[in-house]
Coordinates of C-alpha atoms in Angstrom, one line a residue:
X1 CA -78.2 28.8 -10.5
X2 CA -77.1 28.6 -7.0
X3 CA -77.6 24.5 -7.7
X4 CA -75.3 24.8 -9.9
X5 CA -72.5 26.4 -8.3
X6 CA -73.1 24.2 -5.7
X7 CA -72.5 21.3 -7.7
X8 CA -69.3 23.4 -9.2
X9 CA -68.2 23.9 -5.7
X10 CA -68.0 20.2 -5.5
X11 CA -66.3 19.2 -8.5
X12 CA -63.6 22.0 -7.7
X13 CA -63.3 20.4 -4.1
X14 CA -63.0 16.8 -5.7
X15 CA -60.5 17.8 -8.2
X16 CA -58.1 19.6 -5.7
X17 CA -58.3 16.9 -3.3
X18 CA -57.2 14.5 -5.8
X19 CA -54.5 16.7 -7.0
X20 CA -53.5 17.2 -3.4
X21 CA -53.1 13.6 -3.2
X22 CA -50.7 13.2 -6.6
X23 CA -48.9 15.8 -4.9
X24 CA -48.3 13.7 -1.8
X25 CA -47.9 10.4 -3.6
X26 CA -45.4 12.0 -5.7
X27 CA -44.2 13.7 -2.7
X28 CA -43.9 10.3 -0.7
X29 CA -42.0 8.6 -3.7
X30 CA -39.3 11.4 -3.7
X31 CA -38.9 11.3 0.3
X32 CA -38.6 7.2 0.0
X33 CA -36.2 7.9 -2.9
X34 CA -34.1 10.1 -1.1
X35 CA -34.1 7.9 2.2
X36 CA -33.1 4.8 0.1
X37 CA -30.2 7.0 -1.4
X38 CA -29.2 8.2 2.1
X39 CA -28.7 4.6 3.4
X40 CA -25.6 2.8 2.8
X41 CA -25.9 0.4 0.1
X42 CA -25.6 -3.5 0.3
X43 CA -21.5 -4.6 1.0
X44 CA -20.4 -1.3 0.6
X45 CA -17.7 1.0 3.2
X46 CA -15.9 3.7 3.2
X47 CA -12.3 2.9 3.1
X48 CA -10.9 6.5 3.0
X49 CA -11.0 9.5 1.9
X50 CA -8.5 11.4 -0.4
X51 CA -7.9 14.7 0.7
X52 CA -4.6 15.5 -0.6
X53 CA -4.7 18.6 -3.5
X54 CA -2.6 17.0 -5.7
X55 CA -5.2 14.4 -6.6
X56 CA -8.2 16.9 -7.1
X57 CA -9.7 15.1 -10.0
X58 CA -9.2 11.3 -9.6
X59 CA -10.3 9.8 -12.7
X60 CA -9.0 6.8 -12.9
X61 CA -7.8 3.7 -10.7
X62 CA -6.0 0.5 -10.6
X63 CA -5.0 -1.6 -7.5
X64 CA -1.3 -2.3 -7.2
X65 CA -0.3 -5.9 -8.3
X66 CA 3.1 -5.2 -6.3
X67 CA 2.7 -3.0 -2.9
X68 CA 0.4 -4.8 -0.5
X69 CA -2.6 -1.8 0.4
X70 CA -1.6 0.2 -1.8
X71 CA -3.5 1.5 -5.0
X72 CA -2.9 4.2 -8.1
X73 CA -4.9 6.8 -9.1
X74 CA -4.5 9.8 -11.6
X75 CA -6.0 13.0 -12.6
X76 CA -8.3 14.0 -15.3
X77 CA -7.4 15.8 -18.2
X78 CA -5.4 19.7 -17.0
X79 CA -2.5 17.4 -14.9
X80 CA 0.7 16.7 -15.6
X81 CA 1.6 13.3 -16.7
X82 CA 1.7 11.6 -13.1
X83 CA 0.6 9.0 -11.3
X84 CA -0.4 9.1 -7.1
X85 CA 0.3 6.2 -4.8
X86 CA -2.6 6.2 -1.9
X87 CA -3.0 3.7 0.7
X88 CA -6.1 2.4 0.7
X89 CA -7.5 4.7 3.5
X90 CA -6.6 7.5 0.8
X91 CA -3.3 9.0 2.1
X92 CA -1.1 10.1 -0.2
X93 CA 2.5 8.0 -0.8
X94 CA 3.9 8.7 -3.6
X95 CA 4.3 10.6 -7.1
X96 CA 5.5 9.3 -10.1
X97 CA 6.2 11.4 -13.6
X98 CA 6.0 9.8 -16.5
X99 CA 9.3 10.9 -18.7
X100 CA 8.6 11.9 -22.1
X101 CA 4.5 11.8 -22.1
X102 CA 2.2 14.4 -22.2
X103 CA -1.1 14.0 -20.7
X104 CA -4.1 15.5 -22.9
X105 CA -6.8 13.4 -21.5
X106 CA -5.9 11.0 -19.0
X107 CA -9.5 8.9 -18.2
X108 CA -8.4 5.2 -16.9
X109 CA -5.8 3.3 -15.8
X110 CA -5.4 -1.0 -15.2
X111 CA -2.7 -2.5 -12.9
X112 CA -1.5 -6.6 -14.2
X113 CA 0.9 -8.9 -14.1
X114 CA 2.9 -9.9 -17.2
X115 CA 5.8 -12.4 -17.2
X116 CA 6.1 -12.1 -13.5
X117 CA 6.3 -8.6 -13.5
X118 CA 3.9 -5.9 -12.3
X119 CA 2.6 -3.1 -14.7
X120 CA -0.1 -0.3 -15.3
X121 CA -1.3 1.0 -18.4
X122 CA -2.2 4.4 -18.5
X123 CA -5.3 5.1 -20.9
X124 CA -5.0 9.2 -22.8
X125 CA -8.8 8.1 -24.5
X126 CA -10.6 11.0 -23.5
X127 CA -12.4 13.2 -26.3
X128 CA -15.8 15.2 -25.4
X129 CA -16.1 16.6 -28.3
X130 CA -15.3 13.9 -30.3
X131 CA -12.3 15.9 -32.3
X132 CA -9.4 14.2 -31.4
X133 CA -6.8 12.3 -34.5
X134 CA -5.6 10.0 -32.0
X135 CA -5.5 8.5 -28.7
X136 CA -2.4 7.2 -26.6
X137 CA -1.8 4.4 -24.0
X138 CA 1.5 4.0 -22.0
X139 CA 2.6 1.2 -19.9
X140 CA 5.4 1.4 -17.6
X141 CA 6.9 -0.8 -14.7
X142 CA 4.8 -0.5 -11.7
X143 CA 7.1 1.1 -9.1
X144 CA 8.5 -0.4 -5.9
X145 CA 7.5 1.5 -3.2
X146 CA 10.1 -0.5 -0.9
X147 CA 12.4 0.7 -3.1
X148 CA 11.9 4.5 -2.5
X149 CA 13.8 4.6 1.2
X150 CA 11.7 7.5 1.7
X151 CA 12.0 9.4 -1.1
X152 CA 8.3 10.2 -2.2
X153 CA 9.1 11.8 -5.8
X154 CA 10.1 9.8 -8.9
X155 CA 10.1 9.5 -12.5
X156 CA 10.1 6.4 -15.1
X157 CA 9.9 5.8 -18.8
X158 CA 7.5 3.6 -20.3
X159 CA 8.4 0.7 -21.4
X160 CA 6.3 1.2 -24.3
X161 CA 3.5 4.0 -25.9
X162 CA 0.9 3.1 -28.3
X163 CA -0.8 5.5 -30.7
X164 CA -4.1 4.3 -32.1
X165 CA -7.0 5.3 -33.8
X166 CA -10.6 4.0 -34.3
X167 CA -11.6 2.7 -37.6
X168 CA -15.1 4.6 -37.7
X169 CA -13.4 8.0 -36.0
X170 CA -13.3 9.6 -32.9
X171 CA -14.9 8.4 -29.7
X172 CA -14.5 9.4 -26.5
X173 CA -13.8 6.6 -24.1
X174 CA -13.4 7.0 -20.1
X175 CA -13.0 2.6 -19.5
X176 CA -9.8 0.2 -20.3
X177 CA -9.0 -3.0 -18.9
X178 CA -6.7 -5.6 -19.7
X179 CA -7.2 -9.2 -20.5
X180 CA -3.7 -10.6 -19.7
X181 CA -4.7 -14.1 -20.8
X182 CA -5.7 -13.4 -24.2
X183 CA -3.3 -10.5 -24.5
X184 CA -6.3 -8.0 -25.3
X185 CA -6.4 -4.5 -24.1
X186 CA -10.3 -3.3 -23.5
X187 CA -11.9 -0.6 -24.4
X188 CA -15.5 0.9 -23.3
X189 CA -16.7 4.4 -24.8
X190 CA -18.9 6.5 -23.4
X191 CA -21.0 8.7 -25.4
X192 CA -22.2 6.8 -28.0
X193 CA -26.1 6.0 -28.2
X194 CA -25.0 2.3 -27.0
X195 CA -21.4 1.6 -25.5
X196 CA -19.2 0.1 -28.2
X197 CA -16.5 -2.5 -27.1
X198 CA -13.4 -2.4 -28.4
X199 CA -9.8 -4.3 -27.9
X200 CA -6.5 -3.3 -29.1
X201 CA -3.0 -6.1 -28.5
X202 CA -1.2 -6.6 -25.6
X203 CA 2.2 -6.1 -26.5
X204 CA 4.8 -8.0 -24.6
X205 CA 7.4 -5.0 -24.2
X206 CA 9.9 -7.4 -24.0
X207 CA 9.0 -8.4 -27.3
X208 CA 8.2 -5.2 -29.4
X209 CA 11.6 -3.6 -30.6
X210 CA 11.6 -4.8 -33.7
X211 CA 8.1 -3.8 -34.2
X212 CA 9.2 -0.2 -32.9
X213 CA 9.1 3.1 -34.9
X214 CA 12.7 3.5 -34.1
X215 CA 15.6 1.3 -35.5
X216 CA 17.0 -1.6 -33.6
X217 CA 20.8 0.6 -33.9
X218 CA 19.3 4.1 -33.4
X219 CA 16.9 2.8 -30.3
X220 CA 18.5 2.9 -26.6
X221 CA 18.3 0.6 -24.6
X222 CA 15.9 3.2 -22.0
X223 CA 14.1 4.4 -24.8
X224 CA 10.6 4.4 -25.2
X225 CA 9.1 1.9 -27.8
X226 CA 6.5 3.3 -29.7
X227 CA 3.9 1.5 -31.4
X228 CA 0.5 2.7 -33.9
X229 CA -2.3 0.8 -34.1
X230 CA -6.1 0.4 -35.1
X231 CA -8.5 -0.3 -32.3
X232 CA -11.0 -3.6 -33.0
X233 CA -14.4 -2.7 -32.9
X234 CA -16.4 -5.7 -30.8
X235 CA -19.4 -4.7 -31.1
X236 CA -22.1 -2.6 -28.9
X237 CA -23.2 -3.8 -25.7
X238 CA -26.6 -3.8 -24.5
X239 CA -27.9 -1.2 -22.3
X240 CA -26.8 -1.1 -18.6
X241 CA -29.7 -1.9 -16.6
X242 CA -31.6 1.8 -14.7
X243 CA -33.5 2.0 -11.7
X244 CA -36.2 4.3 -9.8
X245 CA -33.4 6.2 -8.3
X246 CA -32.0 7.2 -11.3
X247 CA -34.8 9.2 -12.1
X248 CA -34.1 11.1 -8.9
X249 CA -30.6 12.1 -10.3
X250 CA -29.0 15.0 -12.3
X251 CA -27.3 12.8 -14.0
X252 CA -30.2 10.9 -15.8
X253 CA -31.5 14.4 -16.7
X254 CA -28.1 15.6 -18.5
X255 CA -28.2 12.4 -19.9
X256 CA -25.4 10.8 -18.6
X257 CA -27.6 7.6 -16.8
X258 CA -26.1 4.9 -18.2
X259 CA -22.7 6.2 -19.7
X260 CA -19.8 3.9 -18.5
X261 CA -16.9 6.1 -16.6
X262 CA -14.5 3.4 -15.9
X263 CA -14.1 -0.4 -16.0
X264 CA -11.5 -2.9 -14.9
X265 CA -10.9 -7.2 -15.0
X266 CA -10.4 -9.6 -12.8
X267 CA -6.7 -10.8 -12.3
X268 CA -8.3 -14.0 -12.5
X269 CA -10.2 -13.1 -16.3
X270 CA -13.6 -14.1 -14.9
X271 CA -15.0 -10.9 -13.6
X272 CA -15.3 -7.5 -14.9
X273 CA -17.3 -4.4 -13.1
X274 CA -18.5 -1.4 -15.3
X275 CA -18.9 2.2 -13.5
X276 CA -21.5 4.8 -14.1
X277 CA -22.5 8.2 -12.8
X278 CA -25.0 6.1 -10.6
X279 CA -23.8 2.3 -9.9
X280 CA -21.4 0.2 -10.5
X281 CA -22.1 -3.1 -12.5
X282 CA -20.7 -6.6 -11.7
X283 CA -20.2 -9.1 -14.8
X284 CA -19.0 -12.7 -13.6
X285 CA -18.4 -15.7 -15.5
X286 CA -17.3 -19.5 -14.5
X287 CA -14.7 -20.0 -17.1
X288 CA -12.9 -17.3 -19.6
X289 CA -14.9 -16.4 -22.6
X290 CA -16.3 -13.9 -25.4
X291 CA -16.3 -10.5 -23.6
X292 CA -18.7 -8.8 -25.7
X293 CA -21.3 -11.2 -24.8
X294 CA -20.4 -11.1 -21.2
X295 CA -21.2 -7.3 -21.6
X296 CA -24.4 -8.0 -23.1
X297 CA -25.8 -10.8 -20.4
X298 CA -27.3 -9.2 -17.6
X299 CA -25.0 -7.8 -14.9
X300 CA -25.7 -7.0 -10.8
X301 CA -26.4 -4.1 -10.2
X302 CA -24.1 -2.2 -7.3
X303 CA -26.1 0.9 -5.9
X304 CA -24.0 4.1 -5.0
X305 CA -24.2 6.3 -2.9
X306 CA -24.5 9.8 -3.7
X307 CA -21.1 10.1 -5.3
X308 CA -20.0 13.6 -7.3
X309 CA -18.5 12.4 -10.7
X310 CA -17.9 8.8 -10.1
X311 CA -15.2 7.9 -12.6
X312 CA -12.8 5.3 -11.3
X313 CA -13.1 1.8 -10.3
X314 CA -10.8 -1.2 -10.0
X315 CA -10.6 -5.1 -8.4
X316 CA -8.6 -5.7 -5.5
X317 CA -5.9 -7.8 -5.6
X318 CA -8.0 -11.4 -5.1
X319 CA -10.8 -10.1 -7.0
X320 CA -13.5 -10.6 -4.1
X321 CA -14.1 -6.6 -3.7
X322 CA -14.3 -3.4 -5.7
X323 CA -12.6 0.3 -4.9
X324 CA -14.7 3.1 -6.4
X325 CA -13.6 7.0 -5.9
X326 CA -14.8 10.0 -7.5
X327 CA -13.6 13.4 -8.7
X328 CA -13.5 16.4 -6.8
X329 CA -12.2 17.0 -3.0
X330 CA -12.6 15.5 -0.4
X331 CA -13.0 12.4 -2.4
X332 CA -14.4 9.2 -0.5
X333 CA -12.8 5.8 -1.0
X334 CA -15.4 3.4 -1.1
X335 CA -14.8 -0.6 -0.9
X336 CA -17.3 -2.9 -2.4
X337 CA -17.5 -6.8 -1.0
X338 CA -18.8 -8.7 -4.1
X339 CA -19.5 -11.6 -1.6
X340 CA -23.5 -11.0 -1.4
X341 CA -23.4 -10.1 -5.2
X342 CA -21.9 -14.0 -6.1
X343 CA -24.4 -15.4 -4.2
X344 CA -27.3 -14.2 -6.0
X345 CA -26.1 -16.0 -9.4

């Protein structure tokens, strides 16, 4: 008997120590984890910081194509419909209203150049519960800031707003970017089991009066052009790529690893970066082509820091670096130099 227990004794002894030791490896893995999260990741600064109270929820962003160091931003859904100038150390500039819009669910926003002239597109694609009729983009002149002598306050029309719907219903969508070249507007959604791509046109809103809702006698000359239209479905894009880390993060547990949260294209059309919860994904090609199978070729992967609700991302003005921010106050700026992630194609 006392043979026995001695042999028990033993077997307890060898089957703590070797839980003790799971416990520790596991231990160790988390402590690396966290340490590799801690450290700033490759080409990546912070710019800034947005502390301003107006911009609480930044939840989308677009560089301006027409006021050197200078970028927009825009809350998520709750604001008004307005748009924030920040320098790109995050210091607020400017405010601009949108006449005539409401905002229901204001999620992205892309800065081009069309016909020599500067614009943004403001993307109202937002939809958690998947309930929505409709969606809305607006485009408007991109504002001066030269122009404003100081005053720090303005509004604008758009110079056109398009009403669209999905062909296979609602979605809800937190990514658009524009494809100037091929006239395409881009759309990424973000709940679905796989991200679906689609495009809607590019109007010229030069172009579009006669197109318009409104008559060519009854419209005025200031008026805003609207325009309905069925998004393109693409196609689904293959999974974005997960590490290690992710498994370390509250976002992979919610089940949000993965989900894009904003997007944007090269001014250039041969680049596009896709944001998550976690990194930020770089897509490059050498010459202009198909962008659903760009989004289904393997991308580099930008780590994150740890960043609350990352949701906006956009190109700077020659394309060779990233701006990321995130929701919630204060809200780093972070700058991204794609230069180490070319050189690994």
């Amino acid at each position: 008997m006392l043979l026995e227990y001695g042999y028990f004794l033993q077997a307890a002894v060898r089957v703590n120590n070797l839980m003790f030791n799971r416990r520790s490896l596991f231990l160790y893995l988390i402590l690396t984890l966290s340490a590799s999260a801690c450290a700033m990741p490759l080409g990546l600064t912070q710019a800034g910081t947005i502390v301003s109270s107006d911009i609480d929820e930044a939840s989308g962003l677009a560089i301006s194509r027409l006021n050197d160091k200078v970028l927009w931003v825009h809350n998520d859904s709750g604001d008004s419909a307005r748009l924030f100038a920040i320098d790109s150390s995050g210091k607020q500039l400017a405010t601009v209203n949108l006449e005539g819009v409401k905002s229901i669910d204001w999620e992205d926003i892309a800065s081009f150049t069309y016909h020599n002239q500067s614009y943004l597109l403001i993307a109202d694609i937002g939809d958690n519960q998947a309930q929505r009729s409709q969606y809305q983009l607006h485009l408007i002149k991109e504002p001066d800031l030269s122009q404003l002598h100081g005053n720090k306050l303005l509004s604008v029309k758009p110079s056109w707003s398009m009403t669209f719907t999905y062909g296979d219903g609602a979605h809800d969508s937190e990514s658009v970017a524009v494809d100037v070249a091929k006239q395409k507007i881009l759309l990424l959604t973000k709940r679905d089991k796989l991200p679906i791509l689609y495009e809607l046109p590019l109007i010229d809103p030069a172009l579009g009066q006669t197109e318009s809702n409104h008559s060519a006698n009854n419209l005025a000359a200031n008026s805003t052009k609207q325009f309905n239209r069925q998004a393109k479905k693409l196609g689904e894009i293959a999974p974005l790529p997960s590490a290690m880390l992710d498994y370390t993060s509250i976002y992979t547990w919610i089940g949000f690893a993965g989900k894009p949260t904003a997007m944007d294209i090269s001014a250039d059309g041969l680049s596009a970066v896709v944001l998550t919860y976690t990194h930020a994904f770089y897509f490059t090609q050498t010459e202009p082509g198909d962008w659903l199978t760009l989004f289904s070729s393997p991308p580099q992967q930008i780590n994150l820091p740890n960043i609350r609700q990352a949701e906006a991302v956009g190109f700077s003005q020659d394309g060779r670096s990233i701006y990321i921010t995130s929701e919630n106050l204060p809200a780093p700026l972070y700058k991204v130099d794609l230069k180490a992630y070319r050189t690994q194609f």
